[in-house]
Coordinates of C-alpha atoms in Angstrom, one line a residue:
X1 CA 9.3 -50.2 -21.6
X2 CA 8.8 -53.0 -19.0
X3 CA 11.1 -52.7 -16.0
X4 CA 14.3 -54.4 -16.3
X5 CA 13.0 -57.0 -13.5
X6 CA 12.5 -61.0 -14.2
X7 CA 8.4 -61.8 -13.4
X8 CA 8.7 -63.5 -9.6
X9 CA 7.8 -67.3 -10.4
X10 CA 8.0 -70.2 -8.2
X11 CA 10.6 -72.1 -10.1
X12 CA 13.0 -74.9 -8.1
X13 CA 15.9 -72.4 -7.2
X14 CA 12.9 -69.8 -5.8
X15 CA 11.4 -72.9 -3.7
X16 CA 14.7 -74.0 -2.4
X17 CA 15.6 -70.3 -1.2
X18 CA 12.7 -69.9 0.9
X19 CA 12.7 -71.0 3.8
X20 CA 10.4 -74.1 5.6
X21 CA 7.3 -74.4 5.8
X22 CA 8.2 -76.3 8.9
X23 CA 10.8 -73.4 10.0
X24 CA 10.1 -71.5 13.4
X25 CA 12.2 -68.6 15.0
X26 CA 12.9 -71.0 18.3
X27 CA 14.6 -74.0 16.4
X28 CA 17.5 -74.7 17.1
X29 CA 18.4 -77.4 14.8
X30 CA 17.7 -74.3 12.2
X31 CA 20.2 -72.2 13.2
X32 CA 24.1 -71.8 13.1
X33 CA 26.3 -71.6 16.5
X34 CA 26.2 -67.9 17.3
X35 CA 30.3 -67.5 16.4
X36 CA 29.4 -68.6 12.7
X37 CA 26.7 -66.1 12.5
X38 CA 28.8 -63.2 11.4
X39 CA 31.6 -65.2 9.4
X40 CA 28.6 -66.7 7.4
X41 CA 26.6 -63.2 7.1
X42 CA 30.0 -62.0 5.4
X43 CA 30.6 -65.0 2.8
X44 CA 26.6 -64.5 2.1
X45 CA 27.1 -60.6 1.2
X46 CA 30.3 -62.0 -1.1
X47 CA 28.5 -64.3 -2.5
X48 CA 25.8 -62.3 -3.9
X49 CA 27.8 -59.2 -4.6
X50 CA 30.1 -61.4 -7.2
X51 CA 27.3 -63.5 -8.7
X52 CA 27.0 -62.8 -12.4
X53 CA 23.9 -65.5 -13.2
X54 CA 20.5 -64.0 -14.0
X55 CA 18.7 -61.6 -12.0
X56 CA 16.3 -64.1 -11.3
X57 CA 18.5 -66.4 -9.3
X58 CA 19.1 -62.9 -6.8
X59 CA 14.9 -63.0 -6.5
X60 CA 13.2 -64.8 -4.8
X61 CA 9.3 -65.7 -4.7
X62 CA 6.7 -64.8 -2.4
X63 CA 5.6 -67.4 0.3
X64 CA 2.3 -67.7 1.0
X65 CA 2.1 -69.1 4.7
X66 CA 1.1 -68.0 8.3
X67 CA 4.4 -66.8 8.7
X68 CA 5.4 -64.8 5.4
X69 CA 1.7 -64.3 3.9
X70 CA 1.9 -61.6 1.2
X71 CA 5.7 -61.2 1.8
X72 CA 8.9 -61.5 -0.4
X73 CA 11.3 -63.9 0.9
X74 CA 14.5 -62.6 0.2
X75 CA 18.2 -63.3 1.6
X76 CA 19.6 -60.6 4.1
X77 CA 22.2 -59.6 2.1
X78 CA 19.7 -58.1 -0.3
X79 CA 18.9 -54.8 -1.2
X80 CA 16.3 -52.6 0.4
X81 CA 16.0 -50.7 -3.3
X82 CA 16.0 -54.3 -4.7
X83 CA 12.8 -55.2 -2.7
X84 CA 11.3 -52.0 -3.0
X85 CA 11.7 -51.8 -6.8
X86 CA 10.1 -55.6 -6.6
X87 CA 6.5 -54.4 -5.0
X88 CA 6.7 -51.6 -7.4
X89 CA 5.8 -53.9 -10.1
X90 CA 2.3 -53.2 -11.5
X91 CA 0.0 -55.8 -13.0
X92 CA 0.6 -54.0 -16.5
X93 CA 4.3 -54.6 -16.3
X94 CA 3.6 -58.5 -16.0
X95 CA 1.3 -58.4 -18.8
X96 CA 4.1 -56.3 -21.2
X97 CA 6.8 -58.6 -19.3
X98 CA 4.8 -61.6 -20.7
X99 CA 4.0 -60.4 -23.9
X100 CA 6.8 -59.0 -25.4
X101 CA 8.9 -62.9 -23.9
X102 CA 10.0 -64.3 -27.0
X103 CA 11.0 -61.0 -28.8
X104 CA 14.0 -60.3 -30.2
X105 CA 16.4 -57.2 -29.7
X106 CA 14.8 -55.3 -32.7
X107 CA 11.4 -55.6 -31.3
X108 CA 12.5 -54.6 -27.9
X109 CA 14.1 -51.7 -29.5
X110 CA 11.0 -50.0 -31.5
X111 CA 8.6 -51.3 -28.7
X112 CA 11.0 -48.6 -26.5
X113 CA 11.3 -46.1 -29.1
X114 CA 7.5 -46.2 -28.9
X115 CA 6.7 -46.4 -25.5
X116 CA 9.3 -42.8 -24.7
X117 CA 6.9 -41.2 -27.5
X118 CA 4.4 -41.1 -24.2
X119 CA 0.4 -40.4 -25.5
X120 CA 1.7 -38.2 -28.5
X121 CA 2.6 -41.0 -30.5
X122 CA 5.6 -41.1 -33.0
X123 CA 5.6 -41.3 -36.6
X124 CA 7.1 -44.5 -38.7
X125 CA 10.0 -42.9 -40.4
X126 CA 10.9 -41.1 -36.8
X127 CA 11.1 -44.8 -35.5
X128 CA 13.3 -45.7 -38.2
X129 CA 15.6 -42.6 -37.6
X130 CA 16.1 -43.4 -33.8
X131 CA 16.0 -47.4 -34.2
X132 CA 18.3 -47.5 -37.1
X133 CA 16.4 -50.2 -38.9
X134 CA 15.2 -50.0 -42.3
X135 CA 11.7 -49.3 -42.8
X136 CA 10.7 -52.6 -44.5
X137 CA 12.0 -54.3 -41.1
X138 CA 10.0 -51.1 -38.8
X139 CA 6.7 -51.8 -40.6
X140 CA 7.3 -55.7 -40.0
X141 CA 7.9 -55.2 -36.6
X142 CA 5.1 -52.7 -35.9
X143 CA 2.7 -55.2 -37.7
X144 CA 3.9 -57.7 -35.4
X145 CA 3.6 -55.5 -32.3
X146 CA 0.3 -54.6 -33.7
X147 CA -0.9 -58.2 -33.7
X148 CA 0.4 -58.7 -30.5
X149 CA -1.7 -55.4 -28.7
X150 CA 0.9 -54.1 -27.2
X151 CA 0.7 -50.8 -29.2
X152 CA -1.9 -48.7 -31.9
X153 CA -1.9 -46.9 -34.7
X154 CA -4.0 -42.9 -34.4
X155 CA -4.6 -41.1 -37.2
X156 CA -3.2 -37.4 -36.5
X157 CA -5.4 -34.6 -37.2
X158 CA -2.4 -32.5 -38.0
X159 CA -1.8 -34.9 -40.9
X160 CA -4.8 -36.5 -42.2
X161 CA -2.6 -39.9 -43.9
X162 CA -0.1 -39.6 -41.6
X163 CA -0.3 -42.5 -38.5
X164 CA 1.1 -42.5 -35.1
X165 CA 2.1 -45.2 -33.2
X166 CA 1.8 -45.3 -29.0
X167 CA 1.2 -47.7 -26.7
X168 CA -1.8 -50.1 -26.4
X169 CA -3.4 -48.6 -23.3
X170 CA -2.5 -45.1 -23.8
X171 CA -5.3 -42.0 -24.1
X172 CA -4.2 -40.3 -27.2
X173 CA -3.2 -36.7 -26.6
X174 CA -5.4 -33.5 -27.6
X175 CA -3.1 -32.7 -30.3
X176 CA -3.0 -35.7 -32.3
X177 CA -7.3 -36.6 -32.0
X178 CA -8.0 -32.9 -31.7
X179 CA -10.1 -33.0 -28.7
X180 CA -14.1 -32.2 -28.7
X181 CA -13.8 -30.3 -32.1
X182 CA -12.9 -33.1 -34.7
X183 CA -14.6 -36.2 -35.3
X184 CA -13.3 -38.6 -37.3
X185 CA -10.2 -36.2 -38.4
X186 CA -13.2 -33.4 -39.4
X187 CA -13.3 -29.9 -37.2
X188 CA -16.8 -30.0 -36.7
X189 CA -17.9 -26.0 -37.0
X190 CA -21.2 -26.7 -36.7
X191 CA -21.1 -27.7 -33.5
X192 CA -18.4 -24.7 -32.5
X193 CA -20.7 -22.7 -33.3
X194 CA -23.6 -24.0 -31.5
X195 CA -21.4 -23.8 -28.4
X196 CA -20.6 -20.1 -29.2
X197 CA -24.2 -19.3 -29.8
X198 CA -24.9 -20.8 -26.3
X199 CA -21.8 -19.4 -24.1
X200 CA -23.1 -15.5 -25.5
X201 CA -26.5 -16.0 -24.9
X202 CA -25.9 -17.2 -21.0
X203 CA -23.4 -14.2 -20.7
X204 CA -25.9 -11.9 -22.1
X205 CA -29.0 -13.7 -20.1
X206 CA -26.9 -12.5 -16.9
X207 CA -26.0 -8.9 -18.0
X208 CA -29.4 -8.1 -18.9
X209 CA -30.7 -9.8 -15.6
X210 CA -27.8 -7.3 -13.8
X211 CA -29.4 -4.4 -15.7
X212 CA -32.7 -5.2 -14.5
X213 CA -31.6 -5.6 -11.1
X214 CA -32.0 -1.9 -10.8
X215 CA -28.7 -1.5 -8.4
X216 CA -26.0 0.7 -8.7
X217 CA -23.6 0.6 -11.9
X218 CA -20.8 -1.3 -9.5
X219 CA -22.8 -3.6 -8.5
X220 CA -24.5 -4.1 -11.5
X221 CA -21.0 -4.3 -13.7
X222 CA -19.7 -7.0 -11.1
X223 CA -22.9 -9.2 -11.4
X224 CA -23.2 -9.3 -15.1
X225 CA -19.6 -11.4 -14.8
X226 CA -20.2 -15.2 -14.9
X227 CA -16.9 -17.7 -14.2
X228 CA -15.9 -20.2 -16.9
X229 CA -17.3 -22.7 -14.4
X230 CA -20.8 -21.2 -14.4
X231 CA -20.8 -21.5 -18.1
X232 CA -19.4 -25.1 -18.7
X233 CA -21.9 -25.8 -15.6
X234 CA -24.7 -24.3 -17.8
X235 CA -23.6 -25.9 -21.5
X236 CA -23.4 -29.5 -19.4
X237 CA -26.9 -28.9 -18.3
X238 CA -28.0 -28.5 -21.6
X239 CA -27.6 -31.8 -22.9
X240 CA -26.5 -30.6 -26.6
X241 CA -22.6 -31.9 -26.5
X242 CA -22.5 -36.0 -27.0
X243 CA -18.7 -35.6 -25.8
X244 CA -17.3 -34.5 -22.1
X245 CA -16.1 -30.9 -22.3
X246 CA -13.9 -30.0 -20.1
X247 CA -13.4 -26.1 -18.5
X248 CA -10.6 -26.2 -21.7
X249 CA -12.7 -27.0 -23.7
X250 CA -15.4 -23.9 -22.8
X251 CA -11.9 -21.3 -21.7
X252 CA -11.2 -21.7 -25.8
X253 CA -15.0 -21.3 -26.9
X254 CA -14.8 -18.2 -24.6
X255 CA -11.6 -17.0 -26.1
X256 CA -13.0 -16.6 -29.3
X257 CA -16.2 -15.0 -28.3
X258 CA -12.9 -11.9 -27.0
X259 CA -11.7 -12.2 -30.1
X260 CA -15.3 -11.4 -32.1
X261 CA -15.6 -8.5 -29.6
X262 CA -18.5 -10.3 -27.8
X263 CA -16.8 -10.8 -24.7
X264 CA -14.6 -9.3 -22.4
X265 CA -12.8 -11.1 -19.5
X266 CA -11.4 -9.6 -16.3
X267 CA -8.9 -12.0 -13.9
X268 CA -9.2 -11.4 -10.5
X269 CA -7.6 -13.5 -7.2
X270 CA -9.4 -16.1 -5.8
X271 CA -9.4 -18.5 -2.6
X272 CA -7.9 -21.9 -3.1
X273 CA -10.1 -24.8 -3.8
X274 CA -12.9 -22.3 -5.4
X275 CA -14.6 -23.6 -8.4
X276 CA -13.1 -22.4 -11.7
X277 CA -9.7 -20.9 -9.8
X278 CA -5.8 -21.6 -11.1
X279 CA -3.4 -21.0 -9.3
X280 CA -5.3 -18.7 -6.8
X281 CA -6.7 -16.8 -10.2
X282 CA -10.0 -16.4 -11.6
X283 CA -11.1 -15.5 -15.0
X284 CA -14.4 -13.9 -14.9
X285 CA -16.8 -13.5 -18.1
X286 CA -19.1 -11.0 -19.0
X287 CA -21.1 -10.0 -22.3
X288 CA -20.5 -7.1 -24.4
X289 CA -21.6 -5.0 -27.0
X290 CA -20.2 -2.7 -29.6
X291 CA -20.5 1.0 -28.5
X292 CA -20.4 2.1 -32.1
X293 CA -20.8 0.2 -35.1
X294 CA -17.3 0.0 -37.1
X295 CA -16.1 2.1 -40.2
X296 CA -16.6 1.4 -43.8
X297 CA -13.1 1.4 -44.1
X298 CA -12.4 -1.5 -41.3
X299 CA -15.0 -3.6 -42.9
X300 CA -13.4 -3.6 -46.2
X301 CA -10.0 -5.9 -46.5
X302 CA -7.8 -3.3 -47.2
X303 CA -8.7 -1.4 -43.3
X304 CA -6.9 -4.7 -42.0
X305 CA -3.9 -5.8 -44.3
X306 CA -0.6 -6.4 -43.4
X307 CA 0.7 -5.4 -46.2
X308 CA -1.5 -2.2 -47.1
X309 CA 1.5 0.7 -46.9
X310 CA 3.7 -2.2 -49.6
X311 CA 0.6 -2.3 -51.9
X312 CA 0.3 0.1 -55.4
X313 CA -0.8 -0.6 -58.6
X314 CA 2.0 -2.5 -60.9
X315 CA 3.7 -3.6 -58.2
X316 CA 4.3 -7.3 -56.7
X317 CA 1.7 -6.1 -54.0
X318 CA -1.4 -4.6 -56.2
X319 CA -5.3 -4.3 -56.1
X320 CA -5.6 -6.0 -59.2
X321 CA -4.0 -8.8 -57.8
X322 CA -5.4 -9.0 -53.9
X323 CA -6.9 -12.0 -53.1
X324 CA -8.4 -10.7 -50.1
X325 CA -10.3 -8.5 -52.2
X326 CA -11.3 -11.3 -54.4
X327 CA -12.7 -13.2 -51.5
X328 CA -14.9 -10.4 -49.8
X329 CA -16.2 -9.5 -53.4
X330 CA -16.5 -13.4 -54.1
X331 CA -15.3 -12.8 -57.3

């Protein structure tokens, strides 16, 4: 929402408050005798604290002259916090300021509604619900706001005909586009996979190279462990993503590289400022593999479901009816 603050202009009041051009510290005919000085401060002070006109008449403009160049002229009766939230003003606010003049209270209403959603963006019935409007007049006014590029409509991963509405110049957030993994609202597993294929084979590259290093096991065991910074260092240097990753982006390849039994990570403390370190933490990396090939049993569907001990034939729960089953025999 644009800060409650009118956009400085040079009108006529703004001109008349600021003073000469002429004006200098040492003239006298400028100045009030020195027993007025305090009466006048004190009917000044009144004066301002009981005006009820716009804001813009307690603003004034900036003066640009030799002796207030890139200043705000402003009465001494006002605010510190008034001047300070003046400079605070960013070139965006002007431009929503100036944009959304003209608007009526309904607009101003779902623009807000909008803009508190943040990066996430915020569905059209939601709006409704907190705007109290009907959604005929929401999609009106978001049509309007539309036109107006003040905010966009994203397409949420999570719900492939569902839209979001943000502001204009907002970065969508990772849960709405889906990050590195989805294009055009599709999970792209081909290219998962060529990132997991890649993130093993460097941690495998660097156990074997610790193996051959012919040192003892210790030292061998702790330089077979590569940081997540090593290995989004190495799948940059490849060349094979069209997108940034980010160290995220590689943590969660990494993860399921644990899960698949791959990989094993070990956290240990680190200096601050080191490469690939939270919070004075470090997660290290290493390749693994399986010291003896799993069961029959654990293979099968029935070695890993939930619901095994509740399962018997005739009941709700029954081998004749396991779908699990169906899908490893792709029946």
């Amino acid at each position: 929402m644009c800060p409650p603050v009118c956009v400085p202009v040079q009108d006529q009041r703004a001109v008349s408050a600021a003073p000469s051009r002429d004006h200098r510290p040492g003239d006298p005919e400028r100045h009030a005798p020195p027993g007025a000085s305090a009466e006048s401060h004190g009917h000044q002070q009144a004066a301002v604290a009981g005006s009820a006109g716009p804001a813009e008449e307690q603003f004034r403009s900036p003066v640009q002259d030799e002796g207030h160049a890139g200043r705000w002229v402003t009465s001494s009766s006002t605010p510190l916090m008034t001047m300070i939230l003046l400079f605070s003003i960013t070139s965006s606010s002007f431009l929503c300021f100036s944009k959304m003049k003209g608007s009526d209270n309904q607009e101003k209403l779902v623009y807000q509604v909008i803009e508190d959603a943040g990066n996430k963006g915020i569905w059209s019935r939601d709006i409704r619900f907190k705007s109290n409007l009907p959604l005929t007049e929401v999609n009106k006014i978001l049509k309007n706001l539309e036109s107006k590029k003040l905010i966009k409509a994203v397409k949420s991963v999570a719900a492939s005909k569902k839209k979001v509405y943000m502001l204009y110049n907002l970065q969508p957030d990772r849960s709405v586009t889906g990050g590195a993994w989805y294009s055009d609202q599709d999970f792209e597993s081909e290219f998962v996979e060529v990132l997991n294929q890649q993130c093993f084979k460097f941690l495998q590259s660097k156990a074997e190279a610790a193996i051959d290093s012919k040192q003892s096991p210790m030292v061998q065991r702790n330089s077979s462990f590569a940081t997540s910074h090593e290995v989004w260092k190495y799948i940059c240097e490849l060349g094979i993503s069209k997108v940034d990753l980010s160290m995220d982006d590689i943590e969660t390849i990494l993860n399921t590289l644990i899960y698949d039994g791959k990989v094993e990570m070990s956290v240990i403390a680190a200096k601050e400022g080191t490469a690939g370190s939270v919070d004075g933490q470090m997660k290290l990396y290493r390749g693994v593999n399986a010291v003896i090939q799993p069961t029959g049993l654990v293979r099968t569907p029935c070695g890993l479901c939930p619901v095994f001990e509740d399962c018997h034939d005739g009941g709700e729960i029954s081998p004749s009816h396991c779908v699990y089953m169906a899908e490893w025999l792709d029946f």
